[in-house]
Amino acid sequence: WQVDRTEVIRTCINPVFSKLFTVDFYFEEVQRLRFEVHDISSNHNGLKEADFLGGMECTLGQIVSQRKLSKSLLKHGNTAGKSSITVIAEELSGNDDYVELSFSARKLDDKDFFSKSDPFLEIFRMNDDATQQLVHRTEVVMNNLNPAWKTFKVSVNSLCSGDQDRRLKCIVWDWDSNGKHDFIGEFSSTFKEMRGAMEGRQVQWECINPKYKAKKKNYKNSGIVILNQCKIHKMHSFLDYIMGGCQIQFTVAIDFTASNGDPRNSCSLHYIHPYQPNEYLKALVAVGEICQDYDSDKMFPAFGFGARIPPEYKVSHDFAINFNEDNPECAGIQGVVEAYQSCLPKLQLYGPTNIAPIIQKVAKSASEETNTKEASQYFILLILTDGVITDMADTREAIVHASHLPMSVIIVGVGNADFSDMQMLDGDDGILRSPKGEPVLRDIVQFVPFRNFKHASPAALAKSVLAEVPNQVVDYYNGKGIKPKCMSEYESSRTLAP
């Protein structure tokens, strides 16, 4: 279905269209897009009479991971002419920045007979429809005309809806135990003005009581309110990191233990059916197809575990399925599929089911990445397994260690085994701890039994296992205070940095 159309640009062979298309982005889905360019005759705006100049198909993931995508326009019959189309993406929403504000006051009016006022401050945002929304109320400071209120945090969205010139109304009250608080005074400001209190400067306002101002001749003010500091904390989004050049490094690990059954037997989970991919292949392609858009070299390391491998037939828990230990990478998801199919006849399915070695192997690459101190590579390990894990203690240890690194682990349970142990690794039901009791720093494991998706589309499986990845990426980098590698031009216009 057609999302939208640009304006028509007359008599021009290198048009730059001003129309923006807004589409919702979902990392966990393959969002296919088609762009068509038509030449419309001058007296007619209908597409029926228009000449088709060419079309281009791609995924939204490809556009955002490259930020600027240029491709040839293909005519009918997929022939490429000389013309090309360039699509540029920018993120519209995603302003989750928050501000830390620290207010104090001096010489406030005294409203109490036997003691001093008990002041508190309220900040309201003025909405477009002239209503006002309370943004923050400070605590009460008892018996003090020169209060210093506690520093508080508020999101930029709730403070001013992202508009730095929006009016903010601030009122100082004298607290009363009967709830009838006495009005001390008010002033108005903007977030732009408050940002003056950065880098050790202060901003101050006279606190005015309009009644006194009208009545008293020599009225100055009812006190001074001071903003001692305004700190802006930048929260980057998943797309900030992806568009900043962060690559998703996708690794696959496949279970070759004997419990899968002999691959030559049609009951085996590893049976290669001439027309129908087995569950291992279905899961691999569903998840891999999405991750590949975010990996520029499209080379994927693929490993196996739980088998005896040639030439010595020793058991290995982290062998390259292309049998090239120096370069375990396969070209594209199709390359992984082919390496899997060709290695099966050469292996002896064995055991036990140990997955800690493969988690440690990817963690080693991820920990080398941490030395760069920048958001350039994030690792996703997809483990496809048919059974109960034998090295549970080591696996828990490996996951706790990996939770400090730029990586996530996705486990898809294939077949009909009892996967209750796996649910424990997926920290949704409580915090996963290592055998020594150390908790995971962030929840990085997503476990899904394939049987839940047997009758669903591959997209549904991918959606379920990949939905948490963007937050895991953001939590890791924001938690470490790592900014996106290269801030794009659009982002600097969006930020509220000083």
CSV table of C-alpha atoms in Angstrom, one decimal:
chain,number,residue,atom,x,y,z
A,1,TRP,CA,0.0,0.0,0.0
A,2,GLN,CA,1.1,3.5,-0.7
A,3,VAL,CA,2.4,5.5,2.3
A,4,ASP,CA,2.6,8.9,0.7
A,5,ARG,CA,3.7,10.9,-2.4
A,6,THR,CA,6.1,13.8,-2.8
A,7,GLU,CA,5.3,17.0,-4.5
A,8,VAL,CA,5.7,17.3,-8.3
A,9,ILE,CA,8.9,19.0,-9.4
A,10,ARG,CA,8.4,20.4,-13.0
A,11,THR,CA,11.0,20.1,-15.7
A,12,CYS,CA,13.9,18.9,-13.7
A,13,ILE,CA,16.1,15.8,-14.1
A,14,ASN,CA,17.9,16.1,-10.7
A,15,PRO,CA,15.0,16.8,-8.3
A,16,VAL,CA,15.4,17.3,-4.6
A,17,PHE,CA,12.0,16.6,-3.0
A,18,SER,CA,11.1,18.6,0.1
A,19,LYS,CA,8.3,16.3,1.3
A,20,LEU,CA,9.2,14.3,4.4
A,21,PHE,CA,7.8,10.8,4.9
A,22,THR,CA,7.2,9.7,8.5
A,23,VAL,CA,7.4,6.0,9.2
A,24,ASP,CA,7.5,4.1,12.5
A,25,PHE,CA,10.8,2.1,12.9
A,26,TYR,CA,10.8,-1.3,14.5
A,27,PHE,CA,14.3,-2.9,14.9
A,28,GLU,CA,12.7,-6.4,15.4
A,29,GLU,CA,10.9,-6.4,12.0
A,30,VAL,CA,12.0,-6.5,8.4
A,31,GLN,CA,10.2,-3.4,7.1
A,32,ARG,CA,10.3,-3.6,3.3
A,33,LEU,CA,9.9,-0.3,1.4
A,34,ARG,CA,9.5,0.4,-2.3
A,35,PHE,CA,10.2,3.8,-3.9
A,36,GLU,CA,8.8,4.6,-7.3
A,37,VAL,CA,9.6,7.7,-9.5
A,38,HIS,CA,7.1,8.8,-12.1
A,39,ASP,CA,7.1,11.5,-14.7
A,40,ILE,CA,3.8,13.3,-14.7
A,41,SER,CA,2.6,15.1,-17.9
A,42,SER,CA,2.1,18.8,-17.3
A,43,ASN,CA,-1.7,18.9,-17.6
A,44,HIS,CA,-2.3,15.8,-15.5
A,45,ASN,CA,-1.5,14.8,-12.0
A,46,GLY,CA,-2.8,11.2,-12.1
A,47,LEU,CA,-0.4,8.3,-12.0
A,48,LYS,CA,-2.3,6.4,-14.8
A,49,GLU,CA,-1.0,8.8,-17.5
A,50,ALA,CA,2.5,9.1,-15.9
A,51,ASP,CA,5.7,7.5,-17.3
A,52,PHE,CA,7.3,5.1,-14.8
A,53,LEU,CA,11.0,6.2,-14.5
A,54,GLY,CA,12.1,3.4,-12.1
A,55,GLY,CA,11.7,1.9,-8.7
A,56,MET,CA,13.9,0.8,-5.8
A,57,GLU,CA,13.3,-1.7,-3.0
A,58,CYS,CA,15.1,-1.8,0.3
A,59,THR,CA,14.4,-2.3,4.0
A,60,LEU,CA,14.1,0.5,6.6
A,61,GLY,CA,16.9,-1.2,8.5
A,62,GLN,CA,19.2,-0.7,5.5
A,63,ILE,CA,18.4,3.0,5.3
A,64,VAL,CA,18.9,3.8,9.0
A,65,SER,CA,22.0,1.7,9.3
A,66,GLN,CA,23.6,3.7,6.4
A,67,ARG,CA,21.8,7.0,7.2
A,68,LYS,CA,22.0,7.8,3.5
A,69,LEU,CA,21.2,5.1,1.0
A,70,SER,CA,21.7,5.5,-2.8
A,71,LYS,CA,20.6,2.8,-5.2
A,72,SER,CA,19.9,2.5,-8.9
A,73,LEU,CA,16.3,3.0,-10.1
A,74,LEU,CA,15.2,-0.2,-11.8
A,75,LYS,CA,12.8,-0.1,-14.8
A,76,HIS,CA,10.3,-2.8,-15.6
A,77,GLY,CA,12.1,-6.2,-16.0
A,78,ASN,CA,14.6,-5.0,-13.3
A,79,THR,CA,16.9,-3.3,-15.8
A,80,ALA,CA,19.0,-0.5,-14.3
A,81,GLY,CA,19.2,2.7,-16.2
A,82,LYS,CA,21.5,5.7,-15.5
A,83,SER,CA,19.2,7.1,-12.8
A,84,SER,CA,19.5,6.6,-9.1
A,85,ILE,CA,17.6,7.6,-6.0
A,86,THR,CA,19.0,8.7,-2.6
A,87,VAL,CA,17.1,8.3,0.6
A,88,ILE,CA,18.2,10.1,3.8
A,89,ALA,CA,16.9,9.2,7.3
A,90,GLU,CA,16.7,11.1,10.5
A,91,GLU,CA,15.0,10.3,13.8
A,92,LEU,CA,12.1,12.6,14.7
A,93,SER,CA,11.3,11.6,18.3
A,94,GLY,CA,13.6,10.3,21.0
A,95,ASN,CA,14.2,13.3,23.2
A,96,ASP,CA,14.6,11.6,26.5
A,97,ASP,CA,17.2,14.0,27.8
A,98,TYR,CA,16.7,15.1,31.4
A,99,VAL,CA,17.7,18.1,33.5
A,100,GLU,CA,19.0,18.4,37.0
A,101,LEU,CA,18.0,21.7,38.7
A,102,SER,CA,19.0,23.1,42.0
A,103,PHE,CA,17.1,26.0,43.5
A,104,SER,CA,17.5,28.2,46.6
A,105,ALA,CA,16.0,31.5,47.8
A,106,ARG,CA,16.8,34.4,50.0
A,107,LYS,CA,15.0,37.0,52.0
A,108,LEU,CA,11.5,35.5,51.4
A,109,ASP,CA,8.5,37.3,53.0
A,110,ASP,CA,7.7,36.0,56.5
A,111,LYS,CA,4.1,34.8,56.6
A,112,ASP,CA,4.1,33.2,60.1
A,113,PHE,CA,3.5,35.1,63.4
A,114,PHE,CA,5.6,32.9,65.8
A,115,SER,CA,8.2,31.5,63.4
A,116,LYS,CA,9.5,32.0,59.9
A,117,SER,CA,7.8,30.9,56.7
A,118,ASP,CA,8.0,27.2,55.6
A,119,PRO,CA,8.7,27.7,51.9
A,120,PHE,CA,8.3,25.3,49.0
A,121,LEU,CA,8.5,25.9,45.2
A,122,GLU,CA,6.2,24.8,42.4
A,123,ILE,CA,7.1,24.9,38.7
A,124,PHE,CA,4.3,24.8,36.0
A,125,ARG,CA,4.6,24.4,32.3
A,126,MET,CA,2.3,26.6,30.3
A,127,ASN,CA,0.6,24.5,27.6
A,128,ASP,CA,-0.5,25.6,24.1
A,129,ASP,CA,-4.1,25.7,25.2
A,130,ALA,CA,-3.3,28.1,28.0
A,131,THR,CA,-3.7,25.4,30.7
A,132,GLN,CA,-0.9,24.9,33.1
A,133,GLN,CA,0.7,21.5,34.1
A,134,LEU,CA,2.6,21.0,37.4
A,135,VAL,CA,6.1,19.8,36.5
A,136,HIS,CA,7.7,19.7,40.0
A,137,ARG,CA,6.9,20.6,43.6
A,138,THR,CA,9.9,20.8,45.9
A,139,GLU,CA,9.9,19.6,49.5
A,140,VAL,CA,9.1,22.1,52.3
A,141,VAL,CA,12.0,23.7,54.1
A,142,MET,CA,10.7,24.5,57.7
A,143,ASN,CA,11.2,27.8,59.4
A,144,ASN,CA,13.6,29.3,56.9
A,145,LEU,CA,13.5,32.5,54.8
A,146,ASN,CA,16.7,31.5,52.9
A,147,PRO,CA,15.8,27.9,51.9
A,148,ALA,CA,18.0,25.7,49.7
A,149,TRP,CA,15.8,23.0,48.1
A,150,LYS,CA,17.1,19.6,47.2
A,151,THR,CA,18.4,19.1,43.6
A,152,PHE,CA,15.8,17.3,41.5
A,153,LYS,CA,15.7,15.7,38.0
A,154,VAL,CA,13.0,16.2,35.4
A,155,SER,CA,12.8,15.2,31.7
A,156,VAL,CA,13.1,17.9,29.1
A,157,ASN,CA,9.8,16.6,27.7
A,158,SER,CA,7.8,17.2,30.8
A,159,LEU,CA,9.6,20.5,31.7
A,160,CYS,CA,8.9,22.2,28.4
A,161,SER,CA,7.7,19.6,25.8
A,162,GLY,CA,11.0,20.1,24.1
A,163,ASP,CA,10.4,23.8,23.4
A,164,GLN,CA,13.0,25.9,25.1
A,165,ASP,CA,11.0,29.1,24.8
A,166,ARG,CA,7.8,27.8,26.5
A,167,ARG,CA,6.8,29.8,29.5
A,168,LEU,CA,7.4,28.3,32.9
A,169,LYS,CA,5.5,29.7,35.9
A,170,CYS,CA,7.1,29.3,39.3
A,171,ILE,CA,5.3,30.0,42.6
A,172,VAL,CA,6.7,30.1,46.1
A,173,TRP,CA,4.3,29.1,48.9
A,174,ASP,CA,4.5,29.1,52.7
A,175,TRP,CA,3.4,25.7,53.8
A,176,ASP,CA,0.5,25.4,56.3
A,177,SER,CA,-0.5,22.3,58.1
A,178,ASN,CA,-4.2,22.9,57.4
A,179,GLY,CA,-3.5,22.8,53.6
A,180,LYS,CA,-4.3,26.5,53.1
A,181,HIS,CA,-0.8,27.5,52.0
A,182,ASP,CA,0.0,31.2,51.9
A,183,PHE,CA,1.1,32.7,48.6
A,184,ILE,CA,4.6,34.3,48.9
A,185,GLY,CA,5.3,35.3,45.3
A,186,GLU,CA,5.8,34.1,41.7
A,187,PHE,CA,8.0,34.7,38.7
A,188,SER,CA,8.1,33.4,35.1
A,189,SER,CA,10.9,31.9,33.1
A,190,THR,CA,11.9,29.6,30.2
A,191,PHE,CA,14.1,26.6,30.0
A,192,LYS,CA,16.4,28.6,27.7
A,193,GLU,CA,16.8,31.1,30.6
A,194,MET,CA,17.4,28.4,33.1
A,195,ARG,CA,20.2,27.0,31.0
A,196,GLY,CA,22.1,30.1,31.9
A,197,ALA,CA,22.9,28.3,35.2
A,198,MET,CA,25.4,25.9,33.6
A,199,GLU,CA,29.1,25.8,34.3
A,200,GLY,CA,29.0,27.4,37.8
A,201,ARG,CA,26.9,30.4,36.9
A,202,GLN,CA,23.7,31.3,38.6
A,203,VAL,CA,20.4,32.7,37.4
A,204,GLN,CA,18.1,34.6,39.7
A,205,TRP,CA,14.5,36.1,39.7
A,206,GLU,CA,12.7,38.5,41.8
A,207,CYS,CA,9.8,36.7,43.5
A,208,ILE,CA,6.8,39.1,43.1
A,209,ASN,CA,3.4,39.3,44.9
A,210,PRO,CA,1.2,41.2,42.4
A,211,LYS,CA,-1.2,42.4,45.2
A,212,TYR,CA,1.6,44.0,47.2
A,213,LYS,CA,3.1,45.4,44.0
A,214,ALA,CA,-0.2,47.2,43.2
A,215,LYS,CA,-0.8,48.4,46.8
A,216,LYS,CA,2.6,49.3,48.2
A,217,LYS,CA,4.5,52.2,46.8
A,218,ASN,CA,8.1,51.2,47.7
A,219,TYR,CA,7.5,47.4,47.2
A,220,LYS,CA,10.6,45.8,45.7
A,221,ASN,CA,9.9,42.0,45.9
A,222,SER,CA,9.0,39.2,48.2
A,223,GLY,CA,12.4,37.6,48.0
A,224,ILE,CA,14.9,36.3,45.4
A,225,VAL,CA,14.8,32.8,43.9
A,226,ILE,CA,18.2,31.5,42.7
A,227,LEU,CA,18.9,28.6,40.3
A,228,ASN,CA,22.3,27.4,41.4
A,229,GLN,CA,22.8,24.8,38.8
A,230,CYS,CA,21.3,23.4,35.6
A,231,LYS,CA,22.8,20.2,34.3
A,232,ILE,CA,21.6,18.5,31.1
A,233,HIS,CA,22.0,14.8,30.8
A,234,LYS,CA,21.9,13.6,27.2
A,235,MET,CA,20.0,10.3,26.6
A,236,HIS,CA,20.9,8.8,23.3
A,237,SER,CA,18.5,6.5,21.4
A,238,PHE,CA,19.1,3.2,19.6
A,239,LEU,CA,19.0,5.0,16.3
A,240,ASP,CA,21.5,7.6,17.5
A,241,TYR,CA,24.0,4.7,18.0
A,242,ILE,CA,23.1,2.9,14.8
A,243,MET,CA,23.2,6.1,12.7
A,244,GLY,CA,26.4,7.1,14.5
A,245,GLY,CA,28.0,4.0,12.9
A,246,CYS,CA,27.5,1.3,15.5
A,247,GLN,CA,27.6,-2.1,13.8
A,248,ILE,CA,25.7,-5.1,15.1
A,249,GLN,CA,28.1,-8.1,15.1
A,250,PHE,CA,25.9,-11.2,14.7
A,251,THR,CA,27.2,-14.7,15.7
A,252,VAL,CA,25.4,-18.0,15.5
A,253,ALA,CA,26.1,-21.1,17.7
A,254,ILE,CA,24.4,-24.4,16.8
A,255,ASP,CA,23.8,-27.4,19.1
A,256,PHE,CA,25.2,-30.7,17.6
A,257,THR,CA,24.6,-32.9,20.6
A,258,ALA,CA,23.4,-36.5,20.1
A,259,SER,CA,19.9,-35.8,21.6
A,260,ASN,CA,19.1,-34.1,18.3
A,261,GLY,CA,18.9,-37.5,16.6
A,262,ASP,CA,20.9,-38.8,13.7
A,263,PRO,CA,20.7,-36.2,10.9
A,264,ARG,CA,20.1,-38.9,8.3
A,265,ASN,CA,16.9,-39.9,10.1
A,266,SER,CA,13.8,-37.9,9.1
A,267,CYS,CA,12.8,-37.6,12.9
A,268,SER,CA,16.1,-35.8,13.7
A,269,LEU,CA,15.9,-32.1,14.5
A,270,HIS,CA,18.9,-31.8,12.1
A,271,TYR,CA,17.3,-33.6,9.2
A,272,ILE,CA,17.9,-31.7,6.0
A,273,HIS,CA,14.6,-32.0,4.2
A,274,PRO,CA,14.8,-31.3,0.4
A,275,TYR,CA,11.8,-28.8,0.5
A,276,GLN,CA,11.3,-27.8,4.1
A,277,PRO,CA,13.9,-26.1,6.3
A,278,ASN,CA,14.3,-27.7,9.8
A,279,GLU,CA,13.7,-25.7,13.0
A,280,TYR,CA,17.4,-24.8,13.3
A,281,LEU,CA,17.4,-23.2,9.8
A,282,LYS,CA,14.0,-21.5,10.3
A,283,ALA,CA,15.2,-19.8,13.6
A,284,LEU,CA,18.6,-18.9,12.1
A,285,VAL,CA,17.1,-17.2,9.0
A,286,ALA,CA,14.3,-15.4,10.9
A,287,VAL,CA,16.7,-13.7,13.4
A,288,GLY,CA,19.7,-13.4,11.0
A,289,GLU,CA,17.7,-11.7,8.3
A,290,ILE,CA,17.0,-8.8,10.6
A,291,CYS,CA,20.5,-8.5,12.2
A,292,GLN,CA,22.2,-8.5,8.8
A,293,ASP,CA,20.9,-5.1,7.9
A,294,TYR,CA,23.0,-3.6,10.7
A,295,ASP,CA,26.2,-5.3,9.8
A,296,SER,CA,28.0,-3.7,6.9
A,297,ASP,CA,30.4,-6.5,6.0
A,298,LYS,CA,27.6,-9.2,6.2
A,299,MET,CA,30.2,-11.7,7.4
A,300,PHE,CA,28.8,-13.9,10.3
A,301,PRO,CA,30.9,-16.1,12.5
A,302,ALA,CA,29.1,-19.5,13.0
A,303,PHE,CA,30.0,-22.1,15.6
A,304,GLY,CA,28.9,-25.5,16.7
A,305,PHE,CA,29.0,-27.2,20.1
A,306,GLY,CA,28.6,-30.7,21.5
A,307,ALA,CA,30.1,-32.7,18.6
A,308,ARG,CA,33.2,-34.7,17.8
A,309,ILE,CA,34.9,-33.0,14.9
A,310,PRO,CA,37.4,-34.2,12.3
A,311,PRO,CA,40.2,-35.0,11.9
A,312,GLU,CA,40.8,-36.3,15.5
A,313,TYR,CA,37.1,-36.5,16.5
A,314,LYS,CA,37.6,-34.8,19.8
A,315,VAL,CA,34.6,-33.2,21.4
A,316,SER,CA,34.4,-29.5,20.9
A,317,HIS,CA,32.1,-26.8,22.3
A,318,ASP,CA,33.1,-23.9,20.1
A,319,PHE,CA,34.2,-25.1,16.6
A,320,ALA,CA,33.8,-23.2,13.4
A,321,ILE,CA,31.2,-24.9,11.3
A,322,ASN,CA,33.2,-24.0,8.1
A,323,PHE,CA,36.1,-25.8,9.9
A,324,ASN,CA,38.3,-22.8,9.5
A,325,GLU,CA,39.3,-21.8,13.0
A,326,ASP,CA,41.2,-18.7,11.8
A,327,ASN,CA,38.2,-17.4,10.0
A,328,PRO,CA,34.9,-18.8,11.2
A,329,GLU,CA,32.9,-16.2,9.2
A,330,CYS,CA,30.4,-17.1,6.6
A,331,ALA,CA,29.2,-14.8,3.8
A,332,GLY,CA,25.7,-13.7,4.6
A,333,ILE,CA,23.0,-15.7,6.2
A,334,GLN,CA,22.9,-17.9,3.1
A,335,GLY,CA,26.6,-18.7,3.8
A,336,VAL,CA,25.8,-19.8,7.3
A,337,VAL,CA,23.0,-22.0,6.0
A,338,GLU,CA,25.4,-23.6,3.5
A,339,ALA,CA,28.2,-24.1,6.0
A,340,TYR,CA,25.6,-25.8,8.4
A,341,GLN,CA,24.3,-28.1,5.7
A,342,SER,CA,27.8,-29.2,4.5
A,343,CYS,CA,29.3,-29.7,8.0
A,344,LEU,CA,26.5,-32.0,9.2
A,345,PRO,CA,27.7,-35.3,7.5
A,346,LYS,CA,31.2,-34.7,8.7
A,347,LEU,CA,30.4,-34.5,12.5
A,348,GLN,CA,29.7,-37.1,15.1
A,349,LEU,CA,26.8,-35.8,17.2
A,350,TYR,CA,27.9,-36.2,20.9
A,351,GLY,CA,27.6,-34.2,24.1
A,352,PRO,CA,27.3,-32.8,26.7
A,353,THR,CA,25.3,-29.5,26.1
A,354,ASN,CA,27.9,-26.9,27.2
A,355,ILE,CA,27.2,-23.3,26.1
A,356,ALA,CA,29.5,-21.4,28.5
A,357,PRO,CA,32.5,-21.8,26.1
A,358,ILE,CA,30.7,-20.1,23.2
A,359,ILE,CA,29.4,-17.3,25.4
A,360,GLN,CA,33.0,-16.8,26.6
A,361,LYS,CA,34.3,-16.8,23.0
A,362,VAL,CA,32.0,-13.9,21.9
A,363,ALA,CA,32.6,-12.1,25.3
A,364,LYS,CA,36.3,-12.1,24.5
A,365,SER,CA,35.6,-10.2,21.2
A,366,ALA,CA,33.2,-7.9,23.1
A,367,SER,CA,35.7,-7.1,25.8
A,368,GLU,CA,38.4,-6.2,23.2
A,369,GLU,CA,35.7,-3.8,21.8
A,370,THR,CA,35.4,-2.1,25.2
A,371,ASN,CA,39.0,-0.9,24.9
A,372,THR,CA,37.9,1.5,22.1
A,373,LYS,CA,35.6,3.4,24.6
A,374,GLU,CA,33.3,4.1,21.7
A,375,ALA,CA,30.0,2.7,20.3
A,376,SER,CA,31.4,0.9,17.2
A,377,GLN,CA,30.4,-2.8,17.7
A,378,TYR,CA,27.7,-4.5,19.6
A,379,PHE,CA,27.6,-8.3,19.7
A,380,ILE,CA,24.5,-10.5,19.4
A,381,LEU,CA,25.0,-14.2,20.0
A,382,LEU,CA,22.2,-16.5,18.8
A,383,ILE,CA,22.4,-19.9,20.4
A,384,LEU,CA,20.1,-22.6,18.9
A,385,THR,CA,19.8,-25.6,21.2
A,386,ASP,CA,17.6,-28.7,21.7
A,387,GLY,CA,18.1,-29.4,25.3
A,388,VAL,CA,18.9,-29.0,28.9
A,389,ILE,CA,22.2,-27.2,29.5
A,390,THR,CA,24.8,-29.3,31.3
A,391,ASP,CA,27.2,-26.5,32.4
A,392,MET,CA,24.6,-24.3,34.1
A,393,ALA,CA,27.0,-22.9,36.8
A,394,ASP,CA,29.6,-21.9,34.2
A,395,THR,CA,26.9,-20.5,31.9
A,396,ARG,CA,25.5,-18.3,34.7
A,397,GLU,CA,29.0,-17.1,35.5
A,398,ALA,CA,29.6,-16.4,31.7
A,399,ILE,CA,26.4,-14.4,31.4
A,400,VAL,CA,27.1,-12.3,34.5
A,401,HIS,CA,30.5,-11.5,33.1
A,402,ALA,CA,29.0,-10.7,29.6
A,403,SER,CA,26.4,-8.4,31.1
A,404,HIS,CA,29.2,-5.8,31.6
A,405,LEU,CA,30.1,-6.0,27.9
A,406,PRO,CA,28.4,-4.7,24.7
A,407,MET,CA,26.6,-8.0,24.0
A,408,SER,CA,23.3,-9.7,24.1
A,409,VAL,CA,22.5,-13.4,24.1
A,410,ILE,CA,19.4,-14.9,22.4
A,411,ILE,CA,18.6,-18.6,23.0
A,412,VAL,CA,16.1,-20.4,20.9
A,413,GLY,CA,15.0,-23.8,22.2
A,414,VAL,CA,14.4,-26.2,19.3
A,415,GLY,CA,12.4,-29.4,19.7
A,416,ASN,CA,10.2,-30.5,22.7
A,417,ALA,CA,12.6,-30.8,25.6
A,418,ASP,CA,12.0,-29.4,29.1
A,419,PHE,CA,13.4,-25.8,28.9
A,420,SER,CA,12.5,-24.7,32.4
A,421,ASP,CA,16.3,-24.1,33.2
A,422,MET,CA,16.5,-21.8,30.3
A,423,GLN,CA,13.7,-19.6,31.7
A,424,MET,CA,16.0,-18.9,34.6
A,425,LEU,CA,18.7,-17.5,32.4
A,426,ASP,CA,16.3,-15.0,30.9
A,427,GLY,CA,16.1,-12.6,33.8
A,428,ASP,CA,12.5,-11.7,33.3
A,429,ASP,CA,11.3,-13.7,36.4
A,430,GLY,CA,13.9,-12.4,38.8
A,431,ILE,CA,17.6,-11.4,38.8
A,432,LEU,CA,20.0,-14.0,37.4
A,433,ARG,CA,23.1,-14.5,39.7
A,434,SER,CA,26.4,-16.2,39.2
A,435,PRO,CA,27.1,-19.2,41.5
A,436,LYS,CA,29.0,-16.8,43.8
A,437,GLY,CA,25.9,-14.7,44.0
A,438,GLU,CA,27.0,-11.8,41.8
A,439,PRO,CA,23.9,-10.3,40.0
A,440,VAL,CA,23.8,-9.5,36.3
A,441,LEU,CA,24.5,-5.9,35.6
A,442,ARG,CA,21.8,-5.8,32.8
A,443,ASP,CA,19.4,-8.4,31.6
A,444,ILE,CA,21.0,-9.6,28.4
A,445,VAL,CA,19.4,-13.0,27.8
A,446,GLN,CA,16.2,-13.6,25.8
A,447,PHE,CA,15.0,-17.2,25.7
A,448,VAL,CA,12.2,-18.5,23.4
A,449,PRO,CA,11.0,-22.0,22.8
A,450,PHE,CA,10.6,-22.5,19.0
A,451,ARG,CA,7.5,-24.6,19.6
A,452,ASN,CA,5.6,-21.4,20.6
A,453,PHE,CA,6.1,-20.2,17.1
A,454,LYS,CA,5.6,-23.4,15.1
A,455,HIS,CA,2.5,-22.2,13.4
A,456,ALA,CA,3.4,-18.5,13.3
A,457,SER,CA,5.5,-16.7,10.7
A,458,PRO,CA,9.3,-16.5,11.1
A,459,ALA,CA,8.7,-12.8,11.6
A,460,ALA,CA,6.8,-13.4,14.8
A,461,LEU,CA,9.7,-15.4,16.2
A,462,ALA,CA,12.3,-12.7,15.3
A,463,LYS,CA,10.0,-10.1,16.8
A,464,SER,CA,9.8,-11.9,20.1
A,465,VAL,CA,13.5,-12.5,20.5
A,466,LEU,CA,14.8,-9.2,19.1
A,467,ALA,CA,12.3,-6.7,20.6
A,468,GLU,CA,14.5,-6.1,23.7
A,469,VAL,CA,17.7,-5.6,21.8
A,470,PRO,CA,17.5,-1.8,21.2
A,471,ASN,CA,17.0,-1.2,24.9
A,472,GLN,CA,19.9,-3.5,25.8
A,473,VAL,CA,22.1,-1.5,23.4
A,474,VAL,CA,21.0,1.8,24.8
A,475,ASP,CA,21.3,0.7,28.4
A,476,TYR,CA,24.8,-0.5,27.8
A,477,TYR,CA,26.2,2.6,26.1
A,478,ASN,CA,24.2,5.2,28.1
A,479,GLY,CA,25.2,3.3,31.3
A,480,LYS,CA,28.8,3.6,30.4
A,481,GLY,CA,28.4,7.3,29.3
A,482,ILE,CA,29.5,6.4,25.8
A,483,LYS,CA,28.1,8.8,23.1
A,484,PRO,CA,27.3,7.7,19.5
A,485,LYS,CA,30.4,7.6,17.4
A,486,CYS,CA,29.7,10.4,15.0
A,487,MET,CA,26.9,12.7,15.9
A,488,SER,CA,25.0,13.4,12.7
A,489,GLU,CA,24.0,16.9,11.7
A,490,TYR,CA,20.4,16.2,12.3
A,491,GLU,CA,21.1,15.2,15.8
A,492,SER,CA,23.0,18.3,16.8
A,493,SER,CA,20.0,20.3,15.7
A,494,ARG,CA,17.8,18.1,17.9
A,495,THR,CA,19.8,18.1,21.1
A,496,LEU,CA,19.6,20.6,23.8
A,497,ALA,CA,23.3,20.6,24.5
A,498,PRO,CA,24.8,23.9,25.6
